Amino acid sequence: ETDVYYCISIHPSGATGYFINEKLYVHHQNEQVVYLDYNNGSGFHHNWNPKPPKTKASHPLKLTIPYEAEFSGHELVLRQIRISHAPLHAVYKAIDNIALYNYFDTGSASELRRPSEFSSMTRLKKSGENMAQLLNYLKNNRTLAYDKIEKELTKINPFYKSIEFSNFSSQLYLSLREANLDKTIGALHISDGTLRYLLLMSILYNPDRGYFIGLDEPENSLHPDMIKSICDMIKSAKAGSQFVVASHSPLLLNQFDLEDVLIFEKDEENNTIVKRVEESDFPDWEGDFLPGQMWMRGQIGGKRW
């Protein structure tokens, strides 16, 4: 195996503009072999040579795309060239399997509360607007995953009966059916917490969620029971995906081991530092190691007082 380095830098241009530089390379026999190198959309990329190099100076073959090829400098060239040769394609696929979620708008005017437009995506969009389509896809094509979603909803809400989908031309409207209610609860009237819970489950129980998932403060608007449930889902899903979760919730942190937590804080020179602590760092500690509780007490850092 060989480590592949993909460096991306964003540079200011004028008062409000920007451009991107990117470089993809490997180290081979003490030499840097560059597969892609672009500055503001101009540069070159190489093809993969399937034959092992005969000499130390051998390099991969060039593609037919000329050195002076021009692409948009505002978007990654790797995304624009759509090349099928390794390692460029392998890196492209690896990046394509990264999914980051930092905010879901669940306000009354949110797209989440309206009928969902048809989408062939099998992964939740960053905005979450395709949630209804995705849940319907899981119901019809990933029944084991969908059954887990329904089971979790029943645990959180004993009155829950089912998720209903209504078709309006090419649109799909989601609603919940609950016991002792004559009418279903449409997406417009579902609580923020339940809506966010559905969004998170459509990520965590989706087999096609991606290999690297970033979640920013998933605890927002969730009932404490839901937070524990979400943490259990993350632990179950980590067998197929790597998760990075940013949180300010002691309750969420308490659901994980101390060694799982990365602590971000500032040093005396205002640099951001990242550290990790272990149980062995607290030889005199008595009782359970609860990261959230220890954080609030100022015992692991990441807190001013």
Coordinates of C-alpha atoms in Angstrom, one line a residue:
E1 CA 0.0 0.0 0.0
T2 CA 1.1 3.6 -0.8
D3 CA -0.1 6.7 0.9
V4 CA -1.7 9.2 -1.5
Y5 CA -1.4 12.9 -0.7
Y6 CA -4.1 15.3 -1.9
C7 CA -3.4 18.9 -0.9
I8 CA -6.1 21.6 -1.4
S9 CA -5.6 25.3 -0.7
I10 CA -8.0 28.1 -1.2
H11 CA -6.6 31.6 -1.9
P12 CA -8.3 35.0 -1.9
S13 CA -8.8 36.8 -5.2
G14 CA -9.8 40.5 -5.1
A15 CA -12.3 41.7 -2.4
T16 CA -14.7 38.7 -2.5
G17 CA -13.3 36.2 -4.9
Y18 CA -11.2 33.0 -4.4
F19 CA -9.4 30.3 -6.4
I20 CA -8.3 26.8 -5.6
N21 CA -4.9 25.1 -5.9
E22 CA -4.7 21.3 -5.7
K23 CA -2.0 18.7 -5.9
L24 CA -2.2 14.9 -5.8
Y25 CA 0.9 12.9 -5.5
V26 CA 2.6 9.8 -4.0
H27 CA 6.2 9.1 -2.9
H28 CA 7.8 6.4 -4.9
Q29 CA 11.4 5.4 -4.3
N30 CA 12.3 8.6 -2.6
E31 CA 10.8 10.6 -5.4
Q32 CA 7.5 12.6 -5.6
V33 CA 5.3 11.4 -8.4
V34 CA 2.7 14.0 -9.2
Y35 CA -0.6 12.7 -10.6
L36 CA -2.4 16.1 -10.6
D37 CA -1.3 19.7 -10.1
Y38 CA -3.5 22.6 -10.8
N39 CA -3.3 26.3 -9.9
N40 CA -6.5 28.3 -10.4
G41 CA -7.8 25.8 -13.0
S42 CA -4.6 25.6 -15.0
G43 CA -2.1 22.7 -14.8
F44 CA -1.8 19.0 -15.7
H45 CA -2.6 15.5 -14.6
H46 CA -1.1 12.1 -15.3
N47 CA -2.5 8.7 -16.1
W48 CA -1.8 5.6 -14.0
N49 CA 0.9 3.3 -15.4
P50 CA -0.3 -0.3 -14.7
K51 CA 3.2 -1.7 -15.4
P52 CA 5.8 -1.5 -12.5
P53 CA 8.5 1.0 -13.2
K54 CA 11.7 -0.6 -14.6
T55 CA 14.0 2.1 -13.3
K56 CA 14.1 4.4 -10.4
A57 CA 13.4 7.3 -12.7
S58 CA 10.3 5.9 -14.3
H59 CA 7.2 8.0 -14.1
P60 CA 3.5 7.3 -14.9
L61 CA 2.4 8.1 -18.4
K62 CA 0.8 11.4 -19.3
L63 CA -2.8 11.7 -20.4
T64 CA -3.8 13.2 -23.7
I65 CA -5.1 16.3 -21.9
P66 CA -2.4 19.0 -22.4
Y67 CA -0.6 20.8 -19.7
E68 CA -2.3 24.0 -20.6
A69 CA -5.8 22.5 -19.9
E70 CA -8.2 25.0 -18.4
F71 CA -10.8 24.2 -15.8
S72 CA -12.8 26.4 -13.4
G73 CA -10.6 27.6 -10.6
H74 CA -13.6 27.8 -8.2
E75 CA -14.2 24.1 -8.1
L76 CA -11.9 21.1 -7.6
V77 CA -10.4 19.9 -10.9
L78 CA -10.6 16.3 -9.6
R79 CA -14.3 16.7 -9.6
Q80 CA -14.5 18.3 -13.0
I81 CA -12.4 15.8 -15.0
R82 CA -14.4 12.7 -14.2
I83 CA -11.5 10.5 -15.0
S84 CA -11.8 6.7 -14.6
H85 CA -8.1 5.9 -14.1
A86 CA -6.5 5.1 -10.8
P87 CA -5.4 6.6 -8.5
L88 CA -7.3 9.8 -9.5
H89 CA -10.6 7.8 -9.7
A90 CA -9.9 6.1 -6.4
V91 CA -9.3 9.4 -4.7
Y92 CA -12.4 10.9 -6.3
K93 CA -14.5 7.9 -5.1
A94 CA -13.0 8.3 -1.6
I95 CA -14.0 12.0 -1.5
D96 CA -17.4 11.2 -2.9
N97 CA -18.0 8.9 0.1
I98 CA -17.5 11.7 2.5
A99 CA -20.8 13.2 3.8
L100 CA -20.9 16.2 6.1
Y101 CA -24.0 17.5 7.9
N102 CA -23.8 20.7 10.0
Y103 CA -27.3 22.2 10.0
F104 CA -30.9 21.1 9.2
D105 CA -33.4 23.9 8.7
T106 CA -36.6 22.6 10.3
G107 CA -38.4 26.0 10.4
S108 CA -42.0 26.3 9.2
A109 CA -40.8 27.4 5.7
S110 CA -38.2 24.7 5.4
E111 CA -38.0 22.4 2.3
L112 CA -38.2 19.5 4.8
R113 CA -41.8 20.3 5.6
R114 CA -42.9 20.5 1.9
P115 CA -43.5 17.7 -0.6
S116 CA -40.1 16.3 -1.6
E117 CA -39.1 16.5 -5.3
F118 CA -38.1 13.2 -7.0
S119 CA -34.5 12.3 -6.4
S120 CA -32.5 9.2 -7.4
M121 CA -29.9 9.9 -4.7
T122 CA -29.5 7.0 -2.2
R123 CA -27.9 9.3 0.4
L124 CA -29.3 12.2 2.4
K125 CA -28.5 15.6 0.9
K126 CA -26.7 18.1 3.0
S127 CA -29.9 20.1 3.4
G128 CA -31.9 16.9 4.1
E129 CA -34.6 18.0 1.6
N130 CA -34.7 14.5 0.0
M131 CA -35.5 12.8 3.3
A132 CA -39.0 11.6 2.3
Q133 CA -37.7 10.2 -1.0
L134 CA -34.8 8.5 0.8
L135 CA -37.0 6.9 3.5
N136 CA -39.3 5.6 0.8
Y137 CA -36.3 4.2 -1.0
L138 CA -35.2 2.4 2.1
K139 CA -38.7 1.1 2.7
N140 CA -38.8 -0.5 -0.8
N141 CA -35.2 -1.4 -1.3
R142 CA -33.5 -1.7 2.1
T143 CA -36.1 -3.2 4.2
L144 CA -33.9 -4.4 7.0
A145 CA -32.6 -0.8 7.5
Y146 CA -36.1 0.6 7.3
D147 CA -37.4 -1.9 9.9
K148 CA -34.7 -0.6 12.3
I149 CA -35.9 2.9 11.8
E150 CA -39.5 1.9 12.6
K151 CA -38.4 0.0 15.6
E152 CA -36.5 3.0 16.9
L153 CA -39.5 5.3 16.4
T154 CA -41.6 2.9 18.4
K155 CA -39.1 2.9 21.3
I156 CA -39.1 6.7 21.4
N157 CA -42.8 7.1 20.8
P158 CA -45.1 4.2 21.9
F159 CA -48.0 5.8 20.0
Y160 CA -46.1 5.6 16.7
K161 CA -47.7 3.4 14.0
S162 CA -46.1 4.0 10.7
I163 CA -44.5 6.5 8.3
E164 CA -46.9 7.3 5.4
F165 CA -46.0 8.5 2.0
S166 CA -48.4 10.4 -0.3
N167 CA -47.7 11.0 -4.0
F168 CA -48.4 14.3 -5.6
S169 CA -47.3 14.0 -9.3
S170 CA -43.5 13.7 -9.0
Q171 CA -43.5 14.8 -5.4
L172 CA -43.7 12.8 -2.2
Y173 CA -45.2 14.0 1.1
L174 CA -44.2 12.4 4.4
S175 CA -46.5 12.1 7.4
L176 CA -46.7 10.0 10.6
R177 CA -49.6 7.8 11.7
E178 CA -50.1 7.6 15.5
A179 CA -52.5 5.7 17.7
N180 CA -55.8 7.3 18.7
L181 CA -55.5 10.0 16.0
D182 CA -58.0 10.2 13.1
K183 CA -55.5 12.0 10.9
T184 CA -51.9 11.6 10.1
I185 CA -49.4 14.2 11.2
G186 CA -48.0 15.8 8.1
A187 CA -44.3 17.0 7.8
L188 CA -45.5 20.6 8.3
H189 CA -46.7 19.7 11.8
I190 CA -44.1 17.2 13.0
S191 CA -42.0 18.5 15.9
D192 CA -38.5 19.8 15.2
G193 CA -37.1 17.1 17.4
T194 CA -38.9 14.2 15.7
L195 CA -38.0 15.7 12.3
R196 CA -34.3 15.9 13.2
Y197 CA -34.5 12.4 14.6
L198 CA -35.8 11.1 11.3
L199 CA -33.0 12.9 9.5
L200 CA -30.3 11.4 11.6
M201 CA -31.8 7.9 11.3
S202 CA -32.0 8.3 7.5
I203 CA -28.2 8.8 7.7
L204 CA -27.2 6.3 10.3
Y205 CA -29.4 3.4 9.1
N206 CA -28.7 3.9 5.5
P207 CA -26.3 1.3 4.1
D208 CA -25.2 3.8 1.4
R209 CA -24.5 6.6 3.8
G210 CA -20.8 6.8 2.9
Y211 CA -17.5 5.8 4.5
F212 CA -16.8 9.0 6.3
I213 CA -19.6 10.9 8.1
G214 CA -19.3 14.3 9.8
L215 CA -22.1 15.4 12.2
D216 CA -22.1 18.8 13.8
E217 CA -24.1 19.0 17.0
P218 CA -26.6 16.2 16.3
E219 CA -28.1 16.7 19.7
N220 CA -29.8 20.0 18.7
S221 CA -33.6 20.0 19.4
L222 CA -33.5 16.3 20.5
H223 CA -35.1 14.9 23.7
P224 CA -32.5 13.3 26.0
D225 CA -33.9 9.9 25.2
M226 CA -33.3 10.5 21.5
I227 CA -29.7 11.6 22.1
K228 CA -28.8 8.3 23.8
S229 CA -30.6 6.4 21.0
I230 CA -28.6 8.4 18.3
C231 CA -25.3 7.6 20.1
D232 CA -26.2 3.9 20.1
M233 CA -26.9 4.1 16.3
I234 CA -23.5 5.8 15.7
K235 CA -21.8 3.0 17.7
S236 CA -23.6 0.4 15.6
A237 CA -22.9 2.1 12.3
K238 CA -19.2 2.7 12.9
A239 CA -18.4 -0.9 11.7
G240 CA -19.0 0.3 8.1
S241 CA -18.3 4.1 8.4
Q242 CA -16.0 6.4 10.3
F243 CA -17.7 9.1 12.2
V244 CA -16.5 12.5 13.4
V245 CA -19.1 14.2 15.7
A246 CA -18.8 17.7 17.0
S247 CA -20.8 18.3 20.2
H248 CA -21.4 20.7 23.1
S249 CA -23.6 18.2 24.9
P250 CA -22.4 16.6 28.1
L251 CA -25.1 14.0 27.8
L252 CA -23.9 13.0 24.3
L253 CA -20.3 12.8 25.5
N254 CA -21.3 10.6 28.4
Q255 CA -22.4 7.9 25.9
F256 CA -18.9 7.4 24.7
D257 CA -15.6 6.2 26.1
L258 CA -13.0 8.8 27.3
E259 CA -10.6 7.5 24.6
D260 CA -13.1 8.3 21.9
V261 CA -13.1 12.1 22.6
L262 CA -10.9 14.6 21.0
I263 CA -10.7 17.9 22.9
F264 CA -10.3 21.2 21.1
E265 CA -9.0 24.2 22.9
K266 CA -6.8 27.3 22.6
D267 CA -3.2 27.6 23.8
E268 CA -1.6 30.8 25.2
E269 CA -0.8 32.0 21.7
N270 CA -4.4 31.5 20.4
N271 CA -3.5 28.4 18.4
T272 CA -6.1 25.7 18.3
I273 CA -4.8 22.4 19.7
V274 CA -6.3 19.0 19.8
K275 CA -5.6 16.5 22.5
R276 CA -6.9 13.2 23.8
V277 CA -6.9 11.9 27.4
E278 CA -7.1 8.3 28.7
E279 CA -8.3 6.7 31.9
S280 CA -4.7 6.2 32.9
D281 CA -4.3 9.9 33.1
F282 CA -6.5 9.9 36.1
P283 CA -5.0 7.3 38.5
D284 CA -6.9 8.7 41.5
W285 CA -10.3 8.8 39.8
E286 CA -13.2 7.0 41.5
G287 CA -16.3 5.9 39.8
D288 CA -17.2 5.8 36.1
F289 CA -15.3 7.8 33.5
L290 CA -18.1 10.0 32.0
P291 CA -16.5 12.4 29.5
G292 CA -19.4 14.9 29.6
Q293 CA -19.3 15.1 33.4
M294 CA -15.5 15.4 33.4
W295 CA -15.6 18.1 30.7
M296 CA -18.1 20.2 32.7
R297 CA -15.9 19.9 35.8
G298 CA -13.0 21.2 33.8
Q299 CA -11.0 18.0 34.3
I300 CA -10.2 17.2 30.6
G301 CA -9.9 20.7 29.2
G302 CA -12.0 22.3 26.4
K303 CA -13.5 24.7 29.0
R304 CA -12.4 28.1 30.2
W305 CA -13.5 27.6 33.8

